[in-house]
Amino acid sequence: MAIKPPRDPQDVGYTWPTVLAVAVHLLVVLFSLVSLPSSTAEPDSSSIVQATFVSTETFTDQAQQTTDQQAALNSSTDPDEAEPAPEPDASEQEALQQQADEAAAREEAQARAEEQARELQEARAQAEAEAQRREEEAQRLAEQQELEAQAREEAQREAEAEAQRQREAEAEAQRQREAEAEAQRQREAEAEAQRQREAEAEAQRQREAEAEAQRQREAEAEAQRQREAEAEAQRQREAEAEAQRQREAEAEAQRQREAEAEAQRQREAEAAMQRQLEGEAQAAANAQQAQQAANGFINIVRRAVEQAWLIPAGASDAMSATIQVRLGPSGEVLLTTIASSSGDSAFDRSAMQAVEHAAPFSELRDLPAEQQRNLRQFNLRFTPGDVR
């Protein structure tokens, strides 16, 4: 725009304010054109509102300042010389209209930005409320899960306690069964020992009865000590691990096996002693029977030989001869020899003939085979005084 130089000093008061106002308007327009593109970007709701608000406020303030400055310039001139301001031309009106449109556009953009900011604020509030609700829901679920976990743990502890009680009850039942089995074994052992003692001699029965009674007392005392020890050990083992209870059970089983082995050895020793006594008694009876049979057979032989012996006329009572006789299986005489001579051949010969005439001794076949073997060879002593 061309500006005519003033021709009159009075014209200074009208021209410069007009130029200054036009320049201010141009600056405002340029500033608005520069600020509008930046208002379209939306890096953040608060910055958009602030930039638009500042830009709008700046434009309003500048327009107000321009009006104030123009009024001040107008008032600074002499009131007597003041003249009305010239009417703006069409270009200035168009510029002013354009500035007003731009101001309206900025205000509309500011309103839209504020609306977007409110919507963004509401969305943020809704998001925060939703996050708060989800957090509360998660916390409630966590508390519920924690309660359920506590309930499961409590149920598990109760189940473990019940299982522990069942194991203890089973262990107690097992101990009772073992005690009953041990008592049954002891009763059977006592019955067997009683049957064995009834077959023994009175003195042996008394000694064994006393020994058995002593063993029973010791066994009962040991059993009592074991029961007391087991009761005390049970109270202690309840606080121990299962492995400890197993080791103690194995040790108890080992002690029981050793006690059973010891009882078995005692029973075997008693049985062996009984068999030995019975064998000795049987041997004595057999020996006595054999001796009786042998004496009977010898008496038969002696009587037969005495009847068959013809004593020589010159024999004296002081004479004596011993004849060794060997018999066959049927009692026949196989051989006679003089074991001890009387000094008289006729006396010795008469004794040998008496044995041969009295044979055979068939009674030998009635004796047992063992006794037959023992009696097939014997000695006969011939003395005249015994016969007369």
Coordinates of C-alpha atoms in Angstrom, one line a residue:
M1 CA 0.0 0.0 0.0
A2 CA 1.4 3.5 -1.0
I3 CA 1.5 6.1 1.6
K4 CA 1.4 9.7 0.6
P5 CA 3.9 12.0 2.4
P6 CA 2.2 14.5 4.7
R7 CA 1.9 18.0 3.3
D8 CA 0.6 19.6 6.4
P9 CA 2.0 19.2 9.9
Q10 CA -1.6 18.8 11.1
D11 CA -2.0 15.7 8.9
V12 CA 0.6 13.8 11.1
G13 CA -2.1 12.9 13.7
Y14 CA -4.3 11.1 11.1
T15 CA -1.7 9.4 8.8
W16 CA 0.6 7.6 11.3
P17 CA -2.1 6.1 13.4
T18 CA -3.7 4.7 10.2
V19 CA -0.3 3.3 9.1
L20 CA 0.4 1.8 12.5
A21 CA -3.1 0.2 12.6
V22 CA -2.6 -1.3 9.1
A23 CA 0.8 -2.7 10.1
V24 CA -0.6 -4.2 13.3
H25 CA -3.4 -5.8 11.3
L26 CA -0.9 -7.3 8.9
L27 CA 1.2 -8.6 11.7
V28 CA -1.8 -10.2 13.3
V29 CA -2.9 -11.8 10.0
L30 CA 0.6 -13.2 9.5
F31 CA 0.8 -14.4 13.1
S32 CA -2.6 -16.1 12.6
L33 CA -1.6 -17.7 9.4
V34 CA 1.5 -19.1 11.0
S35 CA -0.4 -20.3 14.2
L36 CA -3.3 -22.0 12.4
P37 CA -1.3 -25.0 10.9
S38 CA 0.2 -25.7 14.3
S39 CA -3.2 -25.9 15.8
T40 CA -4.2 -28.7 13.6
A41 CA -1.6 -31.0 15.1
E42 CA -2.7 -32.9 18.2
P43 CA 0.3 -34.0 20.1
D44 CA -1.5 -33.6 23.4
S45 CA -5.0 -32.4 24.4
S46 CA -3.7 -29.9 26.9
S47 CA -1.1 -28.4 24.5
I48 CA -3.7 -28.0 21.8
V49 CA -6.2 -26.2 24.0
Q50 CA -3.4 -24.1 25.5
A51 CA -1.9 -23.1 22.1
T52 CA -5.3 -22.3 20.6
F53 CA -6.4 -20.4 23.7
V54 CA -3.1 -18.4 23.7
S55 CA -3.3 -17.8 20.0
T56 CA -6.9 -16.6 20.3
E57 CA -6.2 -14.5 23.4
T58 CA -3.2 -13.0 21.7
F59 CA -5.2 -12.0 18.6
T60 CA -8.0 -10.5 20.8
D61 CA -5.5 -8.6 22.9
Q62 CA -3.6 -7.3 19.9
A63 CA -6.8 -6.1 18.3
Q64 CA -7.8 -4.4 21.6
Q65 CA -4.3 -2.9 21.8
T66 CA -4.5 -1.6 18.3
T67 CA -7.8 0.0 19.0
D68 CA -6.5 1.4 22.3
Q69 CA -3.4 2.7 20.5
Q70 CA -5.4 4.3 17.8
A71 CA -7.6 5.9 20.4
A72 CA -4.6 7.1 22.3
L73 CA -3.1 8.6 19.1
N74 CA -6.4 10.3 18.4
S75 CA -6.6 11.7 21.8
S76 CA -3.0 12.9 21.8
T77 CA -3.7 15.4 19.2
D78 CA -5.2 18.7 19.9
P79 CA -9.0 18.4 20.5
D80 CA -9.6 21.6 18.7
E81 CA -7.7 20.3 15.6
A82 CA -9.1 16.7 15.8
E83 CA -10.7 15.5 12.7
P84 CA -12.8 12.3 12.2
A85 CA -10.8 9.3 10.9
P86 CA -11.1 8.6 7.3
E87 CA -13.2 5.7 6.3
P88 CA -11.2 2.6 5.4
D89 CA -11.1 1.7 1.8
A90 CA -12.4 -1.6 0.3
S91 CA -9.1 -3.5 0.7
E92 CA -8.9 -2.6 4.4
Q93 CA -12.5 -3.7 4.8
E94 CA -11.7 -6.9 3.0
A95 CA -8.7 -7.4 5.2
L96 CA -10.7 -6.8 8.4
Q97 CA -13.4 -9.2 7.2
Q98 CA -10.8 -11.8 6.5
Q99 CA -9.3 -11.2 9.9
A100 CA -12.7 -11.6 11.5
D101 CA -13.3 -14.8 9.5
E102 CA -10.0 -16.1 10.6
A103 CA -10.8 -15.2 14.2
A104 CA -14.1 -17.0 13.9
A105 CA -12.3 -20.0 12.4
R106 CA -9.8 -20.0 15.2
E107 CA -12.5 -19.7 17.8
E108 CA -14.3 -22.7 16.1
A109 CA -11.1 -24.6 16.1
Q110 CA -10.5 -23.8 19.7
A111 CA -14.1 -24.9 20.5
R112 CA -13.5 -28.2 18.6
A113 CA -10.2 -28.7 20.4
E114 CA -11.8 -28.0 23.8
E115 CA -14.6 -30.5 22.9
Q116 CA -11.9 -33.1 21.9
A117 CA -10.1 -32.3 25.1
R118 CA -13.3 -32.9 27.1
E119 CA -13.9 -36.1 25.2
L120 CA -10.3 -37.2 25.8
Q121 CA -10.7 -36.3 29.5
E122 CA -13.9 -38.3 29.7
A123 CA -12.3 -41.2 27.8
R124 CA -9.3 -41.1 30.2
A125 CA -11.7 -41.0 33.2
Q126 CA -13.6 -43.9 31.8
A127 CA -10.3 -45.8 31.2
E128 CA -9.2 -45.0 34.7
A129 CA -12.5 -46.2 36.1
E130 CA -12.3 -49.3 34.0
A131 CA -8.7 -49.9 35.2
Q132 CA -9.8 -49.3 38.8
R133 CA -12.7 -51.8 38.3
R134 CA -10.4 -54.4 36.8
E135 CA -7.9 -53.8 39.5
E136 CA -10.6 -54.3 42.1
E137 CA -11.8 -57.4 40.3
A138 CA -8.3 -58.8 40.1
Q139 CA -7.8 -58.1 43.8
R140 CA -11.1 -59.8 44.6
L141 CA -10.1 -62.8 42.5
A142 CA -6.7 -62.9 44.2
E143 CA -8.4 -62.8 47.6
Q144 CA -10.8 -65.5 46.5
Q145 CA -7.9 -67.6 45.2
E146 CA -6.0 -67.1 48.4
L147 CA -9.0 -68.2 50.4
E148 CA -9.4 -71.2 48.2
A149 CA -5.7 -72.0 48.5
Q150 CA -6.0 -71.7 52.3
A151 CA -9.0 -74.0 52.2
R152 CA -7.1 -76.5 50.1
E153 CA -4.1 -76.4 52.4
E154 CA -6.4 -76.8 55.5
A155 CA -8.1 -79.8 53.7
Q156 CA -4.7 -81.2 52.9
R157 CA -3.5 -80.8 56.4
E158 CA -6.7 -82.5 57.7
A159 CA -6.2 -85.4 55.2
E160 CA -2.5 -85.8 56.2
A161 CA -3.6 -85.8 59.9
E162 CA -6.3 -88.4 59.1
A163 CA -3.7 -90.5 57.2
Q164 CA -1.3 -90.2 60.1
R165 CA -4.0 -91.4 62.5
Q166 CA -4.8 -94.3 60.2
R167 CA -1.1 -95.3 60.0
E168 CA -0.8 -95.1 63.8
A169 CA -4.0 -97.2 64.1
E170 CA -2.6 -99.8 61.6
A171 CA 0.7 -99.8 63.5
E172 CA -1.0 -100.4 66.8
A173 CA -3.2 -103.2 65.2
Q174 CA 0.0 -104.8 63.8
R175 CA 1.7 -104.7 67.2
Q176 CA -1.3 -106.3 68.8
R177 CA -1.4 -109.0 66.1
E178 CA 2.3 -109.6 66.6
A179 CA 1.8 -109.7 70.4
E180 CA -1.0 -112.2 70.0
A181 CA 1.1 -114.3 67.6
E182 CA 4.0 -114.3 70.1
A183 CA 1.7 -115.2 72.9
Q184 CA 0.3 -118.1 70.7
R185 CA 3.8 -119.3 69.9
Q186 CA 4.7 -119.1 73.6
R187 CA 1.6 -121.1 74.5
E188 CA 2.4 -123.7 71.9
A189 CA 6.0 -123.9 73.0
E190 CA 4.8 -124.3 76.6
A191 CA 2.4 -127.1 75.6
E192 CA 5.1 -128.9 73.6
A193 CA 7.5 -128.5 76.6
Q194 CA 4.8 -129.9 78.9
R195 CA 4.3 -132.9 76.7
Q196 CA 8.0 -133.6 76.6
R197 CA 8.4 -133.2 80.3
E198 CA 5.6 -135.7 81.0
A199 CA 7.7 -138.4 79.3
E200 CA 10.8 -137.8 81.4
A201 CA 11.8 -139.1 84.9
E202 CA 10.4 -137.3 88.0
A203 CA 13.7 -135.7 89.0
Q204 CA 14.2 -134.6 85.4
R205 CA 10.7 -133.2 85.2
Q206 CA 11.2 -131.3 88.4
R207 CA 14.5 -129.8 87.2
E208 CA 13.1 -128.9 83.8
A209 CA 9.9 -127.5 85.4
E210 CA 12.0 -125.3 87.6
A211 CA 14.2 -124.3 84.7
E212 CA 11.1 -123.7 82.5
A213 CA 9.5 -121.7 85.2
Q214 CA 12.6 -119.6 85.6
R215 CA 12.8 -119.1 81.8
Q216 CA 9.1 -118.1 81.8
R217 CA 9.7 -115.6 84.6
E218 CA 12.7 -114.2 82.8
A219 CA 10.7 -114.2 79.5
E220 CA 7.8 -112.5 81.2
A221 CA 10.1 -110.0 82.8
E222 CA 11.8 -109.4 79.4
A223 CA 8.5 -109.2 77.7
Q224 CA 7.3 -106.7 80.4
R225 CA 10.5 -104.7 79.9
Q226 CA 10.0 -104.9 76.1
R227 CA 6.4 -103.8 76.4
E228 CA 7.4 -100.8 78.6
A229 CA 10.3 -100.0 76.3
E230 CA 8.0 -100.3 73.3
A231 CA 5.4 -98.1 74.9
E232 CA 8.0 -95.4 75.7
A233 CA 9.6 -95.9 72.3
Q234 CA 6.1 -95.5 70.7
R235 CA 5.6 -92.2 72.4
Q236 CA 9.0 -91.1 71.1
R237 CA 8.6 -92.7 67.6
E238 CA 5.3 -90.7 67.1
A239 CA 7.5 -87.6 66.7
E240 CA 10.0 -89.4 64.5
A241 CA 10.1 -90.2 60.8
E242 CA 8.7 -93.4 59.2
A243 CA 12.1 -94.7 58.5
Q244 CA 12.9 -94.8 62.2
R245 CA 9.8 -96.8 62.9
Q246 CA 10.8 -99.3 60.3
R247 CA 14.3 -99.7 61.7
E248 CA 12.9 -100.3 65.2
A249 CA 10.3 -102.8 63.8
E250 CA 13.1 -104.6 62.0
A251 CA 15.2 -104.7 65.2
E252 CA 12.2 -106.0 67.1
A253 CA 11.6 -108.7 64.5
Q254 CA 15.3 -109.6 64.7
R255 CA 15.1 -109.9 68.5
Q256 CA 12.0 -112.1 68.1
R257 CA 13.7 -114.3 65.6
E258 CA 16.7 -114.7 67.9
A259 CA 14.3 -115.5 70.8
E260 CA 12.5 -118.0 68.7
A261 CA 15.8 -119.5 67.5
E262 CA 17.0 -119.7 71.2
A263 CA 13.7 -121.4 72.2
Q264 CA 14.1 -123.8 69.3
R265 CA 17.6 -124.6 70.3
Q266 CA 16.4 -125.2 73.9
R267 CA 13.6 -127.5 72.6
E268 CA 16.1 -129.4 70.4
A269 CA 18.5 -129.8 73.4
E270 CA 15.6 -131.0 75.6
A271 CA 14.5 -133.4 72.9
A272 CA 18.1 -134.7 72.4
M273 CA 18.4 -135.2 76.2
Q274 CA 15.1 -137.0 76.2
R275 CA 16.2 -139.2 73.4
Q276 CA 19.5 -139.9 75.1
L277 CA 17.7 -140.8 78.3
E278 CA 15.3 -143.0 76.4
G279 CA 18.2 -144.6 74.6
E280 CA 20.1 -145.3 77.8
A281 CA 17.0 -146.7 79.4
Q282 CA 16.4 -148.9 76.3
A283 CA 20.0 -150.0 76.2
A284 CA 19.9 -150.8 79.9
A285 CA 16.7 -152.8 79.4
N286 CA 18.1 -154.5 76.4
A287 CA 21.3 -155.3 78.3
Q288 CA 19.3 -156.6 81.2
Q289 CA 17.1 -158.7 78.9
A290 CA 20.2 -160.0 77.1
Q291 CA 21.9 -160.9 80.4
Q292 CA 18.8 -162.7 81.6
A293 CA 18.6 -164.6 78.3
A294 CA 22.2 -165.4 78.4
N295 CA 22.0 -166.6 82.0
G296 CA 19.0 -168.7 81.1
F297 CA 20.8 -170.3 78.2
I298 CA 24.0 -170.9 80.2
N299 CA 21.9 -172.5 82.9
I300 CA 20.3 -174.8 80.4
V301 CA 23.7 -175.7 79.0
R302 CA 25.1 -176.3 82.4
R303 CA 22.3 -178.5 83.5
A304 CA 22.6 -180.6 80.3
V305 CA 26.3 -180.9 80.6
E306 CA 26.1 -181.8 84.3
Q307 CA 23.7 -184.6 83.4
A308 CA 25.9 -185.8 80.6
W309 CA 29.2 -185.6 82.6
L310 CA 30.7 -188.8 83.8
I311 CA 33.2 -187.9 86.5
P312 CA 36.3 -190.2 86.5
A313 CA 36.6 -192.4 89.6
G314 CA 40.0 -190.9 90.6
A315 CA 38.9 -187.3 90.4
S316 CA 39.2 -185.2 93.5
D317 CA 37.2 -182.2 94.6
A318 CA 40.2 -180.0 94.2
M319 CA 40.5 -180.7 90.5
S320 CA 39.1 -178.1 88.0
A321 CA 39.1 -177.7 84.2
T322 CA 37.8 -174.9 81.9
I323 CA 36.5 -175.9 78.5
Q324 CA 36.0 -173.3 75.7
V325 CA 32.9 -174.2 73.6
R326 CA 32.0 -172.9 70.2
L327 CA 28.5 -173.5 68.8
G328 CA 26.9 -173.3 65.4
P329 CA 23.8 -171.3 64.5
S330 CA 21.5 -174.2 65.5
G331 CA 23.3 -174.8 68.8
E332 CA 25.4 -177.7 67.5
V333 CA 29.0 -178.0 68.9
L334 CA 31.6 -176.9 66.4
L335 CA 34.7 -177.0 68.6
T336 CA 35.7 -177.7 72.2
T337 CA 39.1 -176.8 73.5
I338 CA 40.8 -176.8 76.9
A339 CA 41.1 -173.3 78.1
S340 CA 42.5 -174.3 81.5
S341 CA 43.6 -177.9 82.2
S342 CA 43.0 -179.7 85.4
G343 CA 46.4 -181.6 85.1
D344 CA 44.6 -184.9 84.5
S345 CA 44.0 -185.8 80.9
A346 CA 41.2 -188.2 81.8
F347 CA 39.4 -185.5 83.7
D348 CA 39.8 -183.0 80.9
R349 CA 38.6 -185.5 78.3
S350 CA 35.6 -186.4 80.4
A351 CA 34.6 -182.8 80.5
M352 CA 34.9 -182.4 76.7
Q353 CA 32.9 -185.5 76.2
A354 CA 30.2 -184.2 78.5
V355 CA 29.8 -181.1 76.3
E356 CA 29.6 -183.1 73.1
H357 CA 27.1 -185.6 74.6
A358 CA 24.8 -182.7 75.9
A359 CA 24.8 -181.0 72.5
P360 CA 23.0 -179.8 70.4
F361 CA 21.7 -176.8 72.4
S362 CA 18.7 -175.9 70.2
E363 CA 17.5 -173.3 72.7
L364 CA 20.1 -171.0 71.1
R365 CA 17.7 -170.5 68.1
D366 CA 15.0 -169.0 70.4
L367 CA 17.2 -166.1 71.3
P368 CA 17.5 -162.8 69.3
A369 CA 20.2 -162.7 66.6
E370 CA 22.4 -160.3 68.6
Q371 CA 22.3 -162.6 71.6
Q372 CA 22.9 -165.7 69.5
R373 CA 26.2 -164.1 68.2
N374 CA 27.3 -163.4 71.8
L375 CA 26.4 -166.9 73.1
R376 CA 27.9 -169.0 70.4
Q377 CA 31.2 -169.1 72.2
F378 CA 31.5 -169.4 76.0
N379 CA 33.6 -171.2 78.7
L380 CA 32.4 -174.0 81.1
R381 CA 34.3 -174.7 84.3
F382 CA 34.2 -178.2 85.5
T383 CA 34.6 -178.9 89.3
P384 CA 33.6 -182.3 90.8
G385 CA 32.6 -180.7 94.1
D386 CA 29.9 -178.5 92.4
V387 CA 28.3 -181.6 90.8
R388 CA 28.2 -184.0 93.8

